[in-house]
Amino acid sequence: MTAGRIAAALLWIAGVILGSVSERPAPAAPRMVDGLHVLAADFHVHSFPGDGALPPWTLAREARRRGIDVIALTNHNHMLSWPLARWTTSAATGVLLLPGQEVTTPAYHMTAIGITRTVRWDVSAARVAADVHAQGGVAIVAHPDERAARAIGPAFADVDGIETAHPARHAALRTQRELDAAVVEAMTMHPGIAQIGASDFHYLAPLGMCRTYVFAREATADGVIDAIRAGRTVACDARGQTYGDARLVAVVARDCAAASAAPAAVQPQLERIAIVSAWLGALGLTLLGPRRALQ
Amino acid sequence: MSPELEILRHPQRAFARFTAAPQRVTPIDACYRPAIVLVTIATAVSIAATSHVSVALIASAMACWSVALALQVGAARLVMPASARRRFGTARMLDLFFTAHAPWSLWLLGFALWAVLAPITGRDVRWPLASIVLPIAWTSIVVFAFFRAALAMTHRSALRRTIAHQALTLGIGFGVFALAVAIWPRLIGTFAR
């Protein structure tokens, strides 16, 4: 039994060390096109404390590993993780973190990015958007369905973006249709609306599964928010499909296709061995507990 | 066979057997099983959330999710009879009690495995999440067996303490989750349909 436990512990340690060795950040080289920084962003990320599995400092590392330059922390109706992000995450990670909230109302969800305090959820979409704008942020309609589109209605004209690329796009056919219909309605009411791709990350990999390419004048929070307001974004889904202005799409279409196809690890084989080893080790440690000595 | 496997197979018989003879458990010994639970939680979280493991990830997940472990230790202390009414000390009690964590640990590892094996697009998380009833039911059985066989309580008393323990841990767990997902507007939305 002791031998089994030692073997399990060694297996787990080997897995974790192997995983650490194979960990390499994706190259951080934001491109410049016509004087604009091209940044990969995930504007809908849940974090700990909240209903996300990972704390902000780990999310920043994971974003770097996935080739994401910007993430917004958007928990449901609270911003508890933002102070934690400010205290624990340094600029050295090379990832820009933005404060945010997923304004969760009975009928629709809206991500508020670049805000300084929480936004009320028991008001209309127009008032949510107005409050977000008053705080200097941007309001993005999150994973809209038919009901959300009905509730938002004319307020599509007031919001800055819509999550055109969201994991829901790859779910049931009905969900896809409702999302498409909402996007069409939003674009009719607000032709310049920013096309946003976001993973709505909670506890299942990968972060940045759907992402946004932002064309920002400066690689800062203000630069990113300004780009969303101006609609200089391209949404990229998990199948490498892009959505947005054709000229901007032409710049990032290849990056989007590559991001959807490429594994995060530089050495995926090593990564797989690390996961299997750590998983088996943890299983062994769980099942092979020690017997205590008789007195 | 290890204590965990014996308890998974036949909890009442296993607990009765483990407590038939006195065993020496130091406070350091008593930390082993909770520490393994934390290792398991951190490994499962890292694999499910990033498809990756590393020292930094595991350390970070352990730091965050030690809250869940603290909740379990706190709940165990609250529902245990006072030490004067127990056949053994706190260290031994916690060590024995944490052998009952295997159903949850197995579920967490199973969920992590599903997360890496399922295709990333079109994943339906409802069934894996619905399977949470398995560790809930299994743990209830094991915890009842602990009170009944290890602490030699009456059927009624063991049942009462099992219900109290499960209500406490699951109540706090689901309560925190409900707050985290903003359950109130969702409920309003559901009933307003």
Coordinates of N, CA and C in Angstrom, one line a residue, chain A residues 10-189:
Chain A
L10 N 4.7 10.1 -6.7 CA 5.8 10.4 -7.7 C 5.2 10.7 -9.1
L11 N 4.2 10.0 -9.4 CA 3.5 10.2 -10.7 C 2.9 11.6 -10.8
W12 N 2.3 12.0 -9.7 CA 1.7 13.4 -9.6 C 2.7 14.4 -9.7
I13 N 3.8 14.3 -8.9 CA 4.9 15.3 -8.9 C 5.5 15.3 -10.3
A14 N 5.7 14.2 -10.9 CA 6.3 14.2 -12.3 C 5.4 14.9 -13.3
G15 N 4.1 14.7 -13.2 CA 3.2 15.3 -14.1 C 3.2 16.8 -13.9
V16 N 3.2 17.3 -12.7 CA 3.2 18.7 -12.4 C 4.5 19.4 -12.9
I17 N 5.7 18.7 -12.7 CA 6.9 19.2 -13.1 C 7.0 19.3 -14.6
L18 N 6.6 18.2 -15.2 CA 6.6 18.1 -16.7 C 5.7 19.2 -17.3
G19 N 4.5 19.4 -16.7 CA 3.6 20.5 -17.2 C 4.3 21.8 -17.0
S20 N 5.0 22.0 -15.9 CA 5.7 23.3 -15.7 C 6.8 23.5 -16.8
V21 N 7.5 22.5 -17.0 CA 8.6 22.6 -18.0 C 8.1 22.9 -19.4
S22 N 6.9 22.2 -19.7 CA 6.4 22.4 -21.1 C 5.6 23.7 -21.3
E23 N 5.5 24.5 -20.1 CA 4.7 25.7 -20.2 C 5.5 26.8 -20.9
R24 N 5.0 27.3 -22.0 CA 5.7 28.4 -22.7 C 4.6 29.4 -23.1
P25 N 4.8 30.7 -22.8 CA 3.8 31.7 -23.2 C 3.9 31.8 -24.7
A26 N 2.7 32.0 -25.3 CA 2.6 32.2 -26.7 C 3.4 33.5 -27.0
P27 N 4.0 33.7 -28.2 CA 4.8 34.9 -28.4 C 3.9 36.1 -28.3
A28 N 4.4 37.1 -27.5 CA 3.6 38.3 -27.2 C 4.1 39.4 -28.2
A29 N 3.6 39.4 -29.3 CA 4.0 40.4 -30.3 C 2.8 41.1 -31.0
P30 N 2.2 42.0 -30.2 CA 1.1 42.7 -30.8 C 1.5 43.4 -32.1
R31 N 0.7 43.2 -33.2 CA 1.1 43.7 -34.5 C 0.6 45.2 -34.6
M32 N 1.3 45.9 -35.5 CA 0.8 47.2 -35.8 C 0.3 47.2 -37.3
V33 N -0.9 47.7 -37.5 CA -1.4 47.9 -38.8 C -1.9 49.3 -39.0
D34 N -1.4 50.0 -40.0 CA -1.8 51.4 -40.2 C -1.8 52.2 -38.9
G35 N -0.8 52.0 -38.1 CA -0.7 52.8 -36.9 C -1.6 52.3 -35.7
L36 N -2.3 51.2 -35.9 CA -3.2 50.6 -34.9 C -2.6 49.3 -34.3
H37 N -2.6 49.2 -33.0 CA -2.2 47.9 -32.4 C -3.3 46.9 -32.6
V38 N -2.9 45.7 -33.0 CA -3.9 44.6 -33.2 C -3.7 43.7 -32.0
L39 N -4.7 43.7 -31.1 CA -4.7 43.0 -29.8 C -5.7 41.9 -29.8
A40 N -5.3 40.7 -29.3 CA -6.3 39.6 -29.1 C -6.9 39.8 -27.7
A41 N -8.2 39.8 -27.7 CA -8.9 40.0 -26.4 C -10.0 39.0 -26.1
D42 N -10.2 38.8 -24.8 CA -11.4 38.0 -24.4 C -12.1 38.9 -23.4
F43 N -13.3 39.4 -23.8 CA -14.0 40.4 -23.0 C -15.1 39.8 -22.1
H44 N -15.1 38.5 -21.9 CA -16.1 37.9 -21.0 C -15.5 36.7 -20.3
V45 N -14.9 37.0 -19.1 CA -14.2 36.0 -18.4 C -14.6 36.1 -16.9
H46 N -15.1 34.9 -16.4 CA -15.5 34.9 -15.0 C -14.3 34.4 -14.2
S47 N -14.2 34.9 -12.9 CA -13.0 34.6 -12.1 C -13.3 34.3 -10.7
F48 N -12.4 33.8 -10.0 CA -12.5 33.5 -8.6 C -12.1 34.8 -7.9
P49 N -12.8 35.3 -6.9 CA -14.0 34.8 -6.3 C -15.2 35.2 -7.2
G50 N -16.0 34.2 -7.4 CA -17.2 34.3 -8.3 C -17.5 32.9 -8.8
D51 N -18.1 32.8 -10.0 CA -18.3 31.5 -10.5 C -17.2 31.1 -11.6
G52 N -16.1 31.7 -11.4 CA -14.9 31.2 -12.3 C -14.0 30.4 -11.4
A53 N -13.3 29.5 -12.1 CA -12.5 28.5 -11.3 C -11.1 29.1 -11.0
L54 N -10.7 30.1 -11.8 CA -9.3 30.6 -11.6 C -9.3 32.1 -11.1
P55 N -8.3 32.4 -10.2 CA -8.2 33.8 -9.8 C -7.6 34.6 -10.8
P56 N -7.6 36.0 -10.7 CA -7.1 36.9 -11.8 C -5.7 36.6 -12.1
W57 N -4.8 36.4 -11.1 CA -3.4 36.3 -11.5 C -3.1 35.0 -12.3
T58 N -3.9 34.0 -12.1 CA -3.8 32.8 -12.9 C -4.4 33.0 -14.3
L59 N -5.5 33.7 -14.4 CA -6.1 34.0 -15.6 C -5.1 34.8 -16.5
A60 N -4.4 35.7 -15.9 CA -3.4 36.5 -16.7 C -2.3 35.6 -17.3
R61 N -1.8 34.7 -16.5 CA -0.8 33.7 -17.0 C -1.4 32.8 -18.1
E62 N -2.7 32.4 -17.9 CA -3.3 31.5 -18.9 C -3.6 32.3 -20.2
A63 N -3.9 33.5 -20.0 CA -4.2 34.4 -21.2 C -2.9 34.5 -22.0
R64 N -1.8 34.7 -21.4 CA -0.5 34.8 -22.1 C -0.2 33.5 -22.8
R65 N -0.5 32.4 -22.1 CA -0.2 31.0 -22.7 C -1.1 30.8 -23.9
R66 N -2.3 31.4 -23.9 CA -3.2 31.2 -25.1 C -3.1 32.3 -26.1
G67 N -2.1 33.2 -25.9 CA -1.9 34.3 -26.9 C -2.9 35.4 -26.9
I68 N -3.5 35.6 -25.7 CA -4.5 36.7 -25.5 C -3.8 37.9 -24.8
D69 N -4.0 39.1 -25.4 CA -3.3 40.3 -24.8 C -4.2 41.0 -23.8
V70 N -5.5 40.9 -23.9 CA -6.4 41.6 -23.0 C -7.5 40.7 -22.5
I71 N -7.8 40.8 -21.2 CA -9.0 40.1 -20.7 C -9.8 41.0 -19.8
A72 N -11.1 40.8 -19.9 CA -12.0 41.6 -19.0 C -12.6 40.7 -17.9
L73 N -12.5 41.0 -16.7 CA -13.1 40.2 -15.6 C -14.6 40.6 -15.4
T74 N -15.5 39.7 -15.8 CA -16.9 40.0 -15.8 C -17.7 39.0 -15.0
N75 N -17.7 39.2 -13.7 CA -18.5 38.3 -12.9 C -20.0 38.8 -12.8
H76 N -20.9 37.9 -12.4 CA -22.3 38.3 -12.4 C -22.6 39.3 -11.3
N77 N -22.9 40.5 -11.7 CA -23.4 41.5 -10.8 C -22.5 41.8 -9.6
H78 N -21.2 41.5 -9.7 CA -20.3 42.0 -8.7 C -18.9 42.1 -9.3
M79 N -18.0 42.9 -8.6 CA -16.6 43.1 -9.1 C -15.6 42.8 -8.0
L80 N -15.9 41.7 -7.2 CA -15.1 41.3 -6.1 C -13.6 40.9 -6.5
S81 N -13.5 40.4 -7.7 CA -12.2 40.0 -8.1 C -11.3 41.1 -8.6
W82 N -11.9 42.3 -8.9 CA -11.1 43.3 -9.5 C -10.0 43.9 -8.5
P83 N -10.3 44.1 -7.2 CA -9.2 44.5 -6.3 C -8.1 43.5 -6.2
L84 N -8.6 42.2 -6.2 CA -7.6 41.1 -6.2 C -6.7 41.2 -7.5
A85 N -7.3 41.5 -8.6 CA -6.5 41.6 -9.8 C -5.5 42.7 -9.8
R86 N -6.0 43.9 -9.2 CA -5.0 45.0 -9.1 C -3.9 44.7 -8.2
W87 N -4.2 44.0 -7.1 CA -3.1 43.8 -6.1 C -2.1 42.7 -6.5
T88 N -2.6 41.8 -7.3 CA -1.8 40.6 -7.5 C -1.2 40.4 -8.9
T89 N -1.8 41.2 -9.8 CA -1.3 41.0 -11.2 C -0.5 42.2 -11.7
S90 N 0.7 41.8 -12.1 CA 1.6 42.9 -12.5 C 1.6 43.0 -14.0
A91 N 2.1 44.2 -14.5 CA 2.2 44.4 -15.9 C 3.2 43.5 -16.6
A92 N 4.0 42.8 -15.7 CA 5.0 42.0 -16.3 C 4.4 40.8 -17.0
T93 N 3.2 40.4 -16.7 CA 2.6 39.3 -17.4 C 2.4 39.6 -18.9
G94 N 2.3 40.9 -19.2 CA 2.1 41.4 -20.6 C 0.6 41.3 -21.0
V95 N -0.2 41.0 -20.0 CA -1.7 40.9 -20.3 C -2.4 42.1 -19.7
L96 N -3.2 42.8 -20.4 CA -4.0 43.9 -19.9 C -5.3 43.4 -19.3
L97 N -5.5 43.7 -18.0 CA -6.7 43.2 -17.4 C -7.7 44.4 -17.3
L98 N -8.9 44.2 -17.6 CA -9.9 45.3 -17.5 C -11.0 45.0 -16.5
P99 N -11.4 46.0 -15.7 CA -12.5 45.7 -14.8 C -13.8 45.6 -15.5
G100 N -14.7 44.7 -15.0 CA -16.0 44.6 -15.7 C -17.0 43.9 -14.8
Q101 N -18.2 43.7 -15.4 CA -19.3 43.0 -14.7 C -20.2 42.4 -15.8
E102 N -20.7 41.2 -15.6 CA -21.7 40.7 -16.5 C -23.0 41.1 -15.8
V103 N -23.6 42.2 -16.3 CA -24.9 42.6 -15.7 C -25.9 41.6 -16.1
T104 N -26.3 40.9 -15.0 CA -27.2 39.7 -15.2 C -28.6 40.1 -14.7
T105 N -29.5 40.3 -15.7 CA -30.9 40.7 -15.4 C -31.8 39.5 -15.7
P106 N -33.1 39.7 -15.4 CA -34.0 38.6 -15.6 C -34.1 38.2 -17.1
A107 N -33.9 39.2 -18.0 CA -34.2 38.9 -19.4 C -33.0 38.9 -20.3
Y108 N -31.9 39.6 -19.9 CA -30.8 39.7 -20.8 C -29.5 39.8 -20.0
H109 N -28.4 39.5 -20.6 CA -27.1 39.7 -19.9 C -26.3 40.8 -20.8
M110 N -25.6 41.6 -20.1 CA -24.8 42.6 -20.8 C -23.4 42.8 -20.1
T111 N -22.3 42.7 -20.8 CA -21.1 42.9 -20.1 C -20.7 44.3 -20.2
A112 N -20.3 44.8 -19.0 CA -19.9 46.2 -18.8 C -18.4 46.2 -18.6
I113 N -17.7 46.8 -19.6 CA -16.2 46.8 -19.5 C -15.7 48.2 -19.2
G114 N -14.7 48.3 -18.4 CA -14.0 49.5 -18.1 C -14.8 50.4 -17.1
I115 N -15.6 49.7 -16.2 CA -16.4 50.5 -15.2 C -15.6 50.6 -13.9
T116 N -16.1 51.5 -13.1 CA -15.4 51.7 -11.8 C -16.2 51.1 -10.6
R117 N -17.5 51.0 -10.8 CA -18.4 50.4 -9.7 C -19.5 49.5 -10.4
T118 N -20.1 48.7 -9.6 CA -21.1 47.8 -10.2 C -22.3 48.6 -10.7
V119 N -22.9 48.0 -11.8 CA -24.0 48.5 -12.5 C -25.3 47.8 -12.0
R120 N -26.4 48.6 -11.8 CA -27.6 48.0 -11.3 C -28.2 47.1 -12.4
W121 N -28.8 45.9 -11.9 CA -29.3 45.0 -12.8 C -30.8 45.0 -13.0
D122 N -31.5 45.8 -12.1 CA -32.9 45.8 -12.1 C -33.5 47.0 -12.9
V123 N -32.8 47.4 -14.0 CA -33.2 48.5 -14.8 C -33.2 48.1 -16.3
S124 N -33.7 49.0 -17.1 CA -33.8 48.7 -18.6 C -32.4 48.6 -19.2
A125 N -32.3 48.0 -20.4 CA -31.0 47.9 -21.1 C -30.5 49.3 -21.4
A126 N -31.4 50.2 -21.7 CA -30.9 51.6 -22.1 C -30.3 52.2 -20.9
R127 N -30.9 52.0 -19.7 CA -30.3 52.6 -18.5 C -29.0 51.9 -18.1
V128 N -28.9 50.6 -18.3 CA -27.6 49.9 -18.0 C -26.5 50.5 -18.9
A129 N -26.9 50.7 -20.2 CA -25.9 51.2 -21.1 C -25.5 52.7 -20.7
A130 N -26.5 53.4 -20.3 CA -26.2 54.8 -19.9 C -25.3 54.9 -18.7
D131 N -25.5 54.0 -17.7 CA -24.7 54.0 -16.5 C -23.3 53.5 -16.8
V132 N -23.2 52.6 -17.7 CA -21.8 52.1 -18.1 C -21.1 53.2 -18.8
H133 N -21.8 53.9 -19.7 CA -21.1 55.1 -20.4 C -20.8 56.2 -19.5
A134 N -21.6 56.4 -18.5 CA -21.3 57.5 -17.5 C -20.0 57.2 -16.7
Q135 N -19.7 55.9 -16.6 CA -18.5 55.5 -15.9 C -17.3 55.4 -16.9
G136 N -17.5 55.7 -18.1 CA -16.4 55.7 -19.1 C -16.2 54.3 -19.7
G137 N -17.1 53.4 -19.5 CA -17.0 52.1 -20.0 C -17.8 51.8 -21.3
V138 N -17.8 50.6 -21.7 CA -18.6 50.2 -22.9 C -19.5 49.0 -22.5
A139 N -20.7 49.0 -23.2 CA -21.7 48.0 -22.9 C -21.8 47.0 -24.1
I140 N -21.7 45.7 -23.8 CA -21.7 44.7 -24.8 C -22.8 43.7 -24.5
V141 N -23.7 43.5 -25.5 CA -24.8 42.5 -25.3 C -24.1 41.1 -25.3
A142 N -24.4 40.4 -24.2 CA -23.8 39.1 -24.0 C -24.7 37.9 -24.5
H143 N -24.2 37.0 -25.3 CA -24.9 35.8 -25.8 C -26.4 36.0 -25.9
P144 N -26.8 36.9 -26.8 CA -28.3 37.2 -26.8 C -29.1 36.1 -27.4
D145 N -30.2 35.8 -26.8 CA -31.2 34.9 -27.4 C -32.5 35.7 -27.8
E146 N -33.5 35.0 -28.2 CA -34.7 35.7 -28.7 C -35.3 36.6 -27.6
R147 N -35.3 36.0 -26.3 CA -35.9 36.8 -25.2 C -35.1 38.0 -24.9
A148 N -33.8 37.9 -24.9 CA -32.9 39.0 -24.7 C -33.1 40.1 -25.7
A149 N -33.2 39.7 -27.0 CA -33.3 40.6 -28.1 C -34.6 41.4 -27.9
R150 N -35.7 40.7 -27.5 CA -37.0 41.4 -27.2 C -36.9 42.4 -26.1
A151 N -36.1 42.0 -25.0 CA -36.0 42.9 -23.9 C -35.2 44.1 -24.2
I152 N -34.1 43.9 -25.0 CA -33.2 45.0 -25.3 C -33.9 45.9 -26.3
G153 N -34.5 45.4 -27.3 CA -35.2 46.2 -28.3 C -34.5 47.4 -28.9
P154 N -35.1 48.5 -28.7 CA -34.5 49.7 -29.3 C -33.1 50.1 -28.6
A155 N -32.9 49.5 -27.4 CA -31.6 49.9 -26.7 C -30.4 49.3 -27.5
F156 N -30.6 48.5 -28.5 CA -29.5 48.0 -29.3 C -28.7 49.2 -29.8
A157 N -29.4 50.3 -30.1 CA -28.8 51.5 -30.6 C -27.9 52.2 -29.6
D158 N -28.1 51.9 -28.3 CA -27.3 52.5 -27.2 C -26.1 51.7 -26.8
V159 N -26.0 50.4 -27.1 CA -24.9 49.6 -26.7 C -23.8 49.7 -27.7
D160 N -22.6 49.3 -27.2 CA -21.4 49.5 -28.0 C -21.0 48.2 -28.8
G161 N -21.4 47.1 -28.3 CA -21.0 45.8 -29.0 C -21.9 44.7 -28.7
I162 N -21.7 43.6 -29.5 CA -22.6 42.4 -29.4 C -21.7 41.2 -29.5
E163 N -21.9 40.2 -28.7 CA -21.1 39.0 -28.7 C -21.6 38.1 -29.9
T164 N -21.0 38.4 -31.0 CA -21.4 37.6 -32.3 C -20.7 36.3 -32.2
A165 N -19.5 36.2 -31.7 CA -18.8 34.9 -31.5 C -18.8 34.5 -30.0
H166 N -19.5 33.5 -29.7 CA -19.7 33.0 -28.3 C -19.8 31.5 -28.4
P167 N -19.4 30.8 -27.4 CA -19.5 29.3 -27.5 C -20.9 28.9 -27.8
A168 N -21.9 29.7 -27.5 CA -23.3 29.4 -27.8 C -23.5 29.2 -29.4
R169 N -22.6 29.8 -30.1 CA -22.7 29.7 -31.6 C -22.4 28.3 -32.0
H170 N -21.7 27.5 -31.2 CA -21.4 26.1 -31.5 C -22.3 25.1 -30.8
A171 N -23.3 25.6 -30.2 CA -24.2 24.8 -29.4 C -25.4 24.3 -30.3
A172 N -26.6 24.2 -29.7 CA -27.8 23.7 -30.5 C -28.1 24.7 -31.6
L173 N -28.8 24.1 -32.6 CA -29.1 24.9 -33.8 C -30.0 26.1 -33.5
R174 N -30.9 25.9 -32.5 CA -31.9 26.9 -32.1 C -31.1 28.1 -31.5
T175 N -30.1 27.8 -30.7 CA -29.3 28.8 -30.0 C -28.6 29.6 -31.1
Q176 N -28.0 28.9 -32.1 CA -27.3 29.6 -33.1 C -28.3 30.6 -33.9
R177 N -29.4 30.1 -34.2 CA -30.4 30.9 -35.0 C -30.8 32.1 -34.2
E178 N -31.1 31.9 -32.9 CA -31.5 33.1 -32.1 C -30.3 34.1 -32.0
L179 N -29.1 33.6 -31.8 CA -28.0 34.5 -31.8 C -27.8 35.3 -33.1
D180 N -27.9 34.6 -34.2 CA -27.8 35.2 -35.5 C -28.9 36.3 -35.7
A181 N -30.1 35.9 -35.3 CA -31.2 36.9 -35.4 C -31.0 38.1 -34.6
A182 N -30.5 38.0 -33.4 CA -30.2 39.1 -32.5 C -29.1 40.0 -33.1
V183 N -28.1 39.3 -33.7 CA -27.0 40.1 -34.3 C -27.5 40.9 -35.5
V184 N -28.4 40.3 -36.3 CA -28.9 41.0 -37.4 C -29.7 42.2 -36.9
E185 N -30.5 42.0 -35.9 CA -31.4 43.1 -35.3 C -30.5 44.2 -34.8
A186 N -29.4 43.8 -34.1 CA -28.5 44.8 -33.5 C -27.8 45.6 -34.6
M187 N -27.4 44.9 -35.7 CA -26.7 45.6 -36.8 C -27.6 46.5 -37.6
T188 N -28.9 46.2 -37.6 CA -29.9 47.0 -38.3 C -30.1 48.3 -37.5
M189 N -30.2 48.2 -36.2 CA -30.4 49.4 -35.3 C -29.1 50.2 -35.1

